[in-house]
């Protein structure tokens, strides 16, 4: 069984092949399942879309972003299209991981796809979608978090040679809400 570090390094090696214009061993373009791979890159206008990945504990967070026309937003199938692209990215990661490390990778979707649509102009919009996948083989790490290191505001004992008068004002305690008034 692979360690957490080996799994993360394997996924990182897979992501090194995910850039636009990447070629495989046979000098063929790498097929991930994105819109930018469709059509002829010389005659067709370039489609702006891509993906990113980050690790959050035992989760793999896949982010997909694309620039689409406003009529596609109101077409009714935007969320299905975007979730299909994210699942294509997850399939690509699993397939390439298996070819690189000779062992399988389990990615289980955790929750729904979060889609954010932002207008760029009257015609174009920017779509950003995020979905978390639980990585198989990585256990949830529970850390023992120490308590906050809050400085003590108790008055320290005066040294015998300290001749100052006692300060009549109470020190401000930013973390103590018991003496606050509304």
Coordinates of N, CA and C in Angstrom, one line a residue:
X1 N 0.8 -1.2 0.0 CA 0.0 0.0 0.0 C 0.9 1.2 0.0
X2 N 0.5 2.2 -0.8 CA 1.3 3.4 -0.9 C 1.0 4.4 0.2
X3 N 2.1 5.1 0.6 CA 1.9 6.1 1.6 C 1.3 7.4 1.1
X4 N 0.9 8.2 2.0 CA 0.3 9.5 1.5 C 1.2 10.3 0.6
X5 N 2.4 10.3 1.0 CA 3.4 11.1 0.2 C 3.5 10.5 -1.2
X6 N 3.6 9.2 -1.3 CA 3.7 8.6 -2.7 C 2.4 8.8 -3.5
X7 N 1.3 8.8 -2.9 CA 0.0 9.1 -3.6 C 0.0 10.5 -4.1
X8 N 0.4 11.5 -3.3 CA 0.4 12.9 -3.7 C 1.5 13.1 -4.7
X9 N 2.7 12.5 -4.6 CA 3.7 12.6 -5.7 C 3.2 12.1 -7.0
X10 N 2.5 10.9 -7.0 CA 2.0 10.4 -8.2 C 1.0 11.3 -8.9
X11 N 0.1 11.9 -8.1 CA -0.9 12.8 -8.6 C -0.2 14.0 -9.2
X12 N 0.8 14.5 -8.5 CA 1.6 15.7 -9.0 C 2.3 15.4 -10.4
X13 N 2.8 14.1 -10.5 CA 3.4 13.8 -11.8 C 2.3 13.7 -12.9
X14 N 1.1 13.3 -12.6 CA 0.0 13.3 -13.6 C -0.3 14.7 -14.0
X15 N -0.3 15.6 -13.0 CA -0.7 17.0 -13.4 C 0.4 17.7 -14.2
X16 N 1.6 17.2 -14.2 CA 2.6 17.7 -15.1 C 2.3 17.5 -16.6
X17 N 1.4 16.6 -16.9 CA 1.0 16.3 -18.2 C -0.3 17.0 -18.6
X18 N -0.8 17.8 -17.7 CA -2.1 18.4 -18.0 C -2.2 19.8 -18.6
X19 N -1.0 20.3 -19.0 CA -1.0 21.7 -19.6 C -1.5 21.7 -21.0
X20 N -1.9 22.8 -21.5 CA -2.4 23.0 -22.9 C -1.2 22.8 -23.9
X21 N -1.4 21.8 -24.8 CA -0.4 21.5 -25.8 C 0.5 20.4 -25.4
X22 N 0.2 19.7 -24.3 CA 1.1 18.6 -23.9 C 1.0 17.4 -24.8
X23 N 2.1 16.7 -25.0 CA 2.1 15.5 -25.9 C 2.5 14.3 -25.1
X24 N 1.9 13.2 -25.6 CA 2.2 11.9 -24.9 C 3.4 11.2 -25.5
X25 N 3.7 10.0 -25.2 CA 4.9 9.3 -25.7 C 4.9 9.1 -27.2
X26 N 3.7 9.1 -27.9 CA 3.6 8.9 -29.3 C 3.6 10.3 -30.1
X27 N 3.9 11.4 -29.4 CA 3.8 12.7 -29.9 C 2.4 13.1 -30.4
X28 N 1.4 12.6 -29.7 CA 0.0 12.9 -29.9 C -0.5 13.8 -28.8
X29 N -1.4 14.7 -29.1 CA -1.9 15.6 -28.0 C -2.5 14.8 -26.9
X30 N -2.3 15.2 -25.7 CA -2.9 14.5 -24.5 C -4.4 14.9 -24.5
X31 N -5.3 13.9 -24.4 CA -6.7 14.1 -24.3 C -7.2 14.0 -22.9
X32 N -7.7 15.1 -22.4 CA -8.2 15.2 -21.0 C -9.7 15.2 -21.0
X33 N -10.3 15.8 -22.0 CA -11.8 15.9 -22.1 C -12.2 17.3 -22.0
X34 N -11.3 18.3 -22.3 CA -11.7 19.7 -22.2 C -12.1 20.2 -23.6
X35 N -12.8 21.4 -23.6 CA -13.2 22.0 -24.8 C -12.1 22.5 -25.7
X36 N -11.0 22.8 -25.1 CA -9.9 23.3 -25.9 C -9.2 22.3 -26.8
X37 N -9.6 21.0 -26.6 CA -9.0 19.9 -27.4 C -9.8 19.7 -28.7
X38 N -11.0 20.3 -28.8 CA -11.9 20.1 -29.9 C -11.5 21.1 -31.0
X39 N -11.6 20.6 -32.3 CA -11.4 21.5 -33.4 C -9.9 21.6 -33.8
X40 N -9.7 22.4 -34.8 CA -8.3 22.7 -35.3 C -7.8 23.9 -34.6
X41 N -6.6 23.8 -34.0 CA -6.1 25.0 -33.3 C -5.6 26.1 -34.2
X42 N -5.4 25.8 -35.5 CA -5.0 26.9 -36.4 C -6.1 27.7 -37.0
X43 N -7.2 27.0 -37.3 CA -8.3 27.7 -37.9 C -9.5 28.1 -37.0
X44 N -9.7 27.3 -35.9 CA -10.7 27.6 -35.0 C -10.3 28.6 -33.9
X45 N -11.2 29.4 -33.4 CA -10.8 30.3 -32.3 C -10.5 29.5 -31.1
X46 N -9.5 29.9 -30.3 CA -9.1 29.1 -29.1 C -10.1 29.3 -28.0
X47 N -10.4 28.1 -27.4 CA -11.4 28.1 -26.3 C -10.5 28.2 -25.1
X48 N -11.0 29.0 -24.2 CA -10.2 29.2 -22.9 C -10.9 28.3 -21.9
X49 N -10.2 27.3 -21.5 CA -10.7 26.5 -20.4 C -9.5 25.7 -19.8
X50 N -9.6 25.3 -18.6 CA -8.5 24.6 -18.0 C -8.9 24.1 -16.6
X51 N -8.0 23.4 -15.9 CA -8.3 22.8 -14.6 C -7.1 23.0 -13.7
X52 N -7.4 22.9 -12.4 CA -6.4 23.0 -11.4 C -6.8 22.0 -10.3
X53 N -5.8 21.6 -9.5 CA -6.0 20.7 -8.5 C -5.2 21.2 -7.2
X54 N -5.9 21.0 -6.1 CA -5.2 21.3 -4.8 C -5.6 20.2 -3.8
X55 N -4.7 20.0 -2.8 CA -4.9 19.0 -1.8 C -5.4 19.7 -0.5
X56 N -6.5 19.1 0.0 CA -7.1 19.6 1.3 C -7.2 18.4 2.2
X57 N -6.2 18.1 2.9 CA -6.2 16.9 3.8 C -6.3 15.7 3.0
X58 N -7.3 14.9 3.2 CA -7.5 13.7 2.4 C -8.4 13.9 1.2
X59 N -8.6 15.1 0.8 CA -9.4 15.4 -0.3 C -8.6 16.0 -1.5
X60 N -9.0 15.7 -2.7 CA -8.4 16.3 -3.9 C -9.5 17.3 -4.4
X61 N -9.2 18.5 -4.5 CA -10.1 19.6 -4.9 C -9.8 19.9 -6.3
X62 N -10.7 19.6 -7.3 CA -10.6 19.8 -8.7 C -11.3 21.1 -9.0
X63 N -10.6 22.1 -9.6 CA -11.2 23.3 -10.1 C -11.2 23.4 -11.6
X64 N -12.3 23.7 -12.2 CA -12.4 23.8 -13.7 C -12.9 25.2 -13.9
X65 N -12.2 25.9 -14.9 CA -12.7 27.2 -15.3 C -12.7 27.3 -16.8
X66 N -13.7 28.1 -17.3 CA -13.9 28.2 -18.7 C -14.5 29.6 -19.0
X67 N -14.4 30.0 -20.2 CA -15.0 31.2 -20.7 C -16.1 30.7 -21.7
X68 N -17.3 31.0 -21.4 CA -18.4 30.6 -22.3 C -19.3 31.7 -22.7
X69 N -20.1 31.5 -23.7 CA -21.1 32.5 -24.2 C -22.3 32.5 -23.3
X70 N -22.9 33.6 -23.2 CA -24.1 33.8 -22.3 C -25.2 32.9 -22.7
X71 N -25.4 32.6 -24.0 CA -26.5 31.7 -24.4 C -26.3 30.3 -23.9
X72 N -25.1 29.9 -23.6 CA -24.8 28.6 -23.0 C -25.2 28.5 -21.5
X73 N -25.1 29.7 -20.9 CA -25.5 29.8 -19.5 C -27.1 29.6 -19.4
X74 N -27.8 30.2 -20.3 CA -29.2 30.1 -20.2 C -29.8 28.9 -21.0
X75 N -28.9 28.0 -21.5 CA -29.3 26.8 -22.2 C -30.0 25.8 -21.3
X76 N -29.6 25.8 -20.0 CA -30.3 24.9 -19.1 C -29.4 23.7 -18.7
X77 N -28.3 23.4 -19.4 CA -27.5 22.2 -19.1 C -26.1 22.6 -18.6
X78 N -25.9 23.8 -18.1 CA -24.6 24.3 -17.7 C -24.0 23.4 -16.6
X79 N -24.8 23.1 -15.6 CA -24.2 22.4 -14.5 C -23.9 21.0 -14.9
X80 N -24.7 20.4 -15.7 CA -24.4 19.0 -16.2 C -23.1 19.0 -17.1
X81 N -23.0 20.0 -17.9 CA -21.8 20.1 -18.8 C -20.5 20.3 -17.9
X82 N -20.6 21.2 -17.0 CA -19.4 21.5 -16.1 C -19.1 20.2 -15.3
X83 N -20.1 19.6 -14.7 CA -19.8 18.4 -13.9 C -19.2 17.3 -14.8
X84 N -19.6 17.2 -16.0 CA -19.1 16.3 -17.0 C -17.6 16.5 -17.3
X85 N -17.2 17.8 -17.4 CA -15.8 18.2 -17.6 C -15.0 17.8 -16.4
X86 N -15.5 18.1 -15.2 CA -14.8 17.7 -14.0 C -14.6 16.2 -13.8
X87 N -15.7 15.5 -14.2 CA -15.5 14.0 -14.1 C -14.5 13.5 -15.2
X88 N -14.5 14.2 -16.4 CA -13.4 13.8 -17.4 C -12.0 14.1 -16.8
X89 N -11.9 15.2 -16.1 CA -10.6 15.5 -15.5 C -10.2 14.4 -14.5
X90 N -11.2 14.0 -13.7 CA -10.9 12.9 -12.7 C -10.6 11.6 -13.3
X91 N -11.3 11.3 -14.5 CA -10.9 10.1 -15.2 C -9.5 10.1 -15.7
X92 N -9.1 11.3 -16.3 CA -7.8 11.5 -16.8 C -6.7 11.3 -15.7
X93 N -7.0 11.8 -14.5 CA -6.1 11.7 -13.4 C -5.9 10.2 -13.0
X94 N -7.0 9.5 -12.9 CA -7.0 8.1 -12.5 C -6.3 7.3 -13.6
X95 N -6.5 7.5 -14.8 CA -5.9 6.7 -15.9 C -4.4 7.0 -16.0
X96 N -4.0 8.2 -15.9 CA -2.6 8.5 -16.0 C -1.8 8.1 -14.7
X97 N -2.5 8.1 -13.6 CA -1.9 7.7 -12.3 C -1.6 6.2 -12.4
X98 N -2.6 5.4 -13.0 CA -2.4 4.0 -13.1 C -1.2 3.7 -14.1
X99 N -1.1 4.5 -15.2 CA 0.0 4.2 -16.1 C 1.4 4.6 -15.5
X100 N 1.4 5.6 -14.7 CA 2.7 6.0 -14.1 C 3.1 5.2 -12.9
X101 N 2.2 4.9 -12.0 CA 2.6 4.2 -10.8 C 2.3 2.7 -10.8
X102 N 1.6 2.2 -11.8 CA 1.2 0.8 -11.9 C 0.3 0.4 -10.7
X103 N -0.4 1.3 -10.1 CA -1.4 1.0 -9.1 C -2.6 1.9 -9.3
X104 N -3.7 1.5 -8.8 CA -4.9 2.3 -9.0 C -5.1 3.4 -8.0
X105 N -5.9 4.4 -8.4 CA -6.3 5.5 -7.6 C -7.8 5.6 -7.5
X106 N -8.3 5.7 -6.3 CA -9.7 5.8 -6.0 C -10.0 7.3 -5.7
X107 N -10.9 7.9 -6.5 CA -11.4 9.2 -6.3 C -12.9 9.1 -6.1
X108 N -13.4 9.5 -5.0 CA -14.9 9.4 -4.7 C -15.4 10.8 -4.5
X109 N -16.4 11.2 -5.4 CA -16.9 12.5 -5.3 C -17.6 12.7 -3.9
X110 N -17.3 13.9 -3.3 CA -17.8 14.2 -2.0 C -18.6 15.5 -2.2
X111 N -19.9 15.3 -2.3 CA -20.8 16.5 -2.5 C -21.0 16.9 -3.9
X112 N -21.8 17.9 -4.1 CA -22.1 18.4 -5.5 C -21.0 19.3 -6.0
X113 N -21.2 19.7 -7.3 CA -20.3 20.6 -7.9 C -20.7 22.0 -7.6
X114 N -19.8 22.9 -7.1 CA -20.1 24.3 -6.9 C -19.7 25.1 -8.1
X115 N -20.7 25.7 -8.8 CA -20.5 26.4 -10.0 C -20.7 27.9 -9.7
X116 N -19.8 28.7 -10.2 CA -19.9 30.2 -10.1 C -19.8 30.8 -11.5
X117 N -20.8 31.5 -11.8 CA -20.9 32.2 -13.2 C -20.7 33.7 -13.0
X118 N -19.8 34.3 -13.6 CA -19.5 35.7 -13.5 C -19.5 36.3 -14.9
X119 N -20.3 37.4 -15.1 CA -20.3 38.0 -16.4 C -19.0 38.8 -16.7
X120 N -18.5 38.7 -18.0 CA -17.4 39.4 -18.4 C -17.8 40.6 -19.3
X121 N -18.8 40.3 -20.2 CA -19.4 41.3 -21.1 C -20.8 40.9 -21.3
X122 N -21.5 41.5 -22.3 CA -22.8 41.2 -22.6 C -22.9 39.9 -23.4
X123 N -21.8 39.3 -23.8 CA -21.8 38.1 -24.6 C -21.1 37.0 -23.8
X124 N -20.1 37.2 -23.1 CA -19.2 36.2 -22.5 C -19.4 36.2 -21.0
X125 N -19.2 35.0 -20.4 CA -19.2 34.8 -19.0 C -18.0 33.9 -18.6
X126 N -17.6 34.0 -17.4 CA -16.5 33.2 -16.8 C -17.2 32.2 -15.9
X127 N -16.9 30.9 -16.1 CA -17.5 29.9 -15.2 C -16.3 29.2 -14.4
X128 N -16.5 29.1 -13.1 CA -15.5 28.5 -12.3 C -16.3 27.4 -11.5
X129 N -15.9 26.2 -11.5 CA -16.5 25.1 -10.8 C -15.5 24.4 -9.9
X130 N -16.0 23.9 -8.8 CA -15.1 23.2 -7.8 C -15.8 22.0 -7.3
X131 N -15.1 20.9 -7.3 CA -15.7 19.6 -6.7 C -14.6 18.9 -5.9
X132 N -14.9 18.4 -4.7 CA -14.0 17.7 -3.9 C -14.1 16.2 -4.1
X133 N -13.0 15.5 -4.2 CA -13.0 14.1 -4.3 C -12.2 13.5 -3.1
X134 N -12.7 12.5 -2.5 CA -12.0 11.8 -1.4 C -11.0 10.9 -2.0
X135 N -9.7 11.0 -1.6 CA -8.7 10.1 -2.2 C -8.6 8.8 -1.4
X136 N -8.8 7.7 -2.1 CA -8.7 6.4 -1.4 C -7.3 6.1 -1.0
X137 N -7.1 5.5 0.1 CA -5.8 5.2 0.6 C -5.1 6.2 1.5
X138 N -5.7 7.4 1.6 CA -5.2 8.4 2.5 C -6.2 8.5 3.7
X139 N -5.8 8.3 4.9 CA -6.6 8.3 6.0 C -6.7 9.8 6.5
X140 N -7.9 10.1 7.1 CA -8.0 11.4 7.7 C -7.1 11.6 8.9
X141 N -6.3 12.6 8.8 CA -5.4 12.9 9.9 C -6.0 13.8 10.9
X142 N -6.0 13.4 12.1 CA -6.6 14.2 13.2 C -5.3 14.7 14.0
X143 N -5.2 16.0 14.0 CA -4.0 16.6 14.7 C -4.4 17.0 16.0
X144 N -3.5 16.9 16.9 CA -3.7 17.5 18.3 C -3.3 18.9 18.3
X145 N -4.3 19.8 18.1 CA -4.0 21.2 18.1 C -3.8 21.7 19.5
X146 N -2.7 22.3 19.8 CA -2.6 22.9 21.1 C -3.5 24.1 21.2
X147 N -3.8 24.5 22.4 CA -4.6 25.7 22.7 C -3.9 26.9 22.2
X148 N -4.7 28.0 22.1 CA -4.2 29.3 21.7 C -3.1 29.8 22.7
X149 N -2.1 30.3 22.2 CA -1.0 30.9 23.0 C -1.4 32.3 23.4
X150 N -2.3 32.4 24.4 CA -2.7 33.8 24.8 C -1.9 34.3 25.9
X151 N -1.3 35.4 25.8 CA -0.5 35.9 26.9 C -1.3 36.2 28.1
X152 N -0.7 36.0 29.2 CA -1.3 36.3 30.5 C -1.4 37.8 30.8
X153 N -2.5 38.2 31.3 CA -2.6 39.6 31.6 C -2.7 39.9 33.1
X154 N -2.4 38.8 33.8 CA -2.3 39.0 35.3 C -1.1 39.9 35.6
X155 N -1.4 40.6 36.6 CA -0.3 41.5 37.0 C 0.9 40.7 37.5
X156 N 2.0 41.0 37.0 CA 3.2 40.4 37.5 C 3.6 41.0 38.8
X157 N 4.3 40.2 39.6 CA 4.8 40.7 40.9 C 5.8 41.8 40.6
X158 N 5.7 42.8 41.5 CA 6.7 43.9 41.3 C 8.0 43.5 42.0
X159 N 9.0 44.0 41.3 CA 10.3 43.8 41.9 C 10.5 44.7 43.1
X160 N 11.3 44.4 44.0 CA 11.5 45.3 45.2 C 11.9 46.7 44.9
X161 N 12.6 46.9 43.8 CA 13.1 48.3 43.5 C 12.2 49.0 42.6
X162 N 11.0 48.5 42.3 CA 10.0 49.2 41.4 C 9.2 50.1 42.3
X163 N 9.3 51.4 42.1 CA 8.6 52.4 42.9 C 7.5 53.1 42.2
X164 N 7.1 52.5 41.0 CA 6.0 53.1 40.3 C 4.6 52.9 41.0
X165 N 3.7 53.9 40.7 CA 2.4 53.7 41.3 C 1.6 52.7 40.4
X166 N 0.6 52.1 41.0 CA -0.3 51.2 40.3 C -1.1 51.9 39.3
X167 N -1.2 51.3 38.1 CA -2.0 51.9 37.0 C -3.4 51.7 37.2
X168 N -4.2 52.8 37.3 CA -5.7 52.7 37.6 C -6.5 52.2 36.5
X169 N -6.0 52.1 35.3 CA -6.7 51.7 34.1 C -6.5 50.2 33.9
X170 N -7.6 49.5 33.4 CA -7.5 48.1 33.1 C -6.9 47.9 31.7
X171 N -6.0 47.0 31.6 CA -5.4 46.7 30.3 C -6.5 46.1 29.3
X172 N -6.3 46.5 28.0 CA -7.3 46.0 27.0 C -7.0 44.6 26.7
X173 N -8.1 43.8 26.8 CA -8.0 42.3 26.5 C -8.8 42.0 25.2
X174 N -8.1 41.8 24.1 CA -8.7 41.6 22.9 C -9.5 40.3 22.8
X175 N -9.1 39.3 23.6 CA -9.7 38.0 23.5 C -10.7 37.7 24.6
X176 N -10.9 38.7 25.5 CA -11.8 38.5 26.6 C -13.0 39.3 26.4
X177 N -14.2 38.7 26.2 CA -15.4 39.4 25.8 C -16.4 39.5 27.0
X178 N -15.9 39.1 28.2 CA -16.8 39.1 29.4 C -17.1 40.5 29.9
X179 N -16.2 41.5 29.7 CA -16.4 42.8 30.2 C -16.9 43.8 29.2
X180 N -17.3 43.4 28.0 CA -17.8 44.3 26.9 C -19.2 44.7 27.2
X181 N -19.5 45.9 26.8 CA -20.9 46.4 27.0 C -21.4 46.7 25.6
X182 N -22.7 46.5 25.4 CA -23.4 46.7 24.1 C -23.8 48.1 24.0

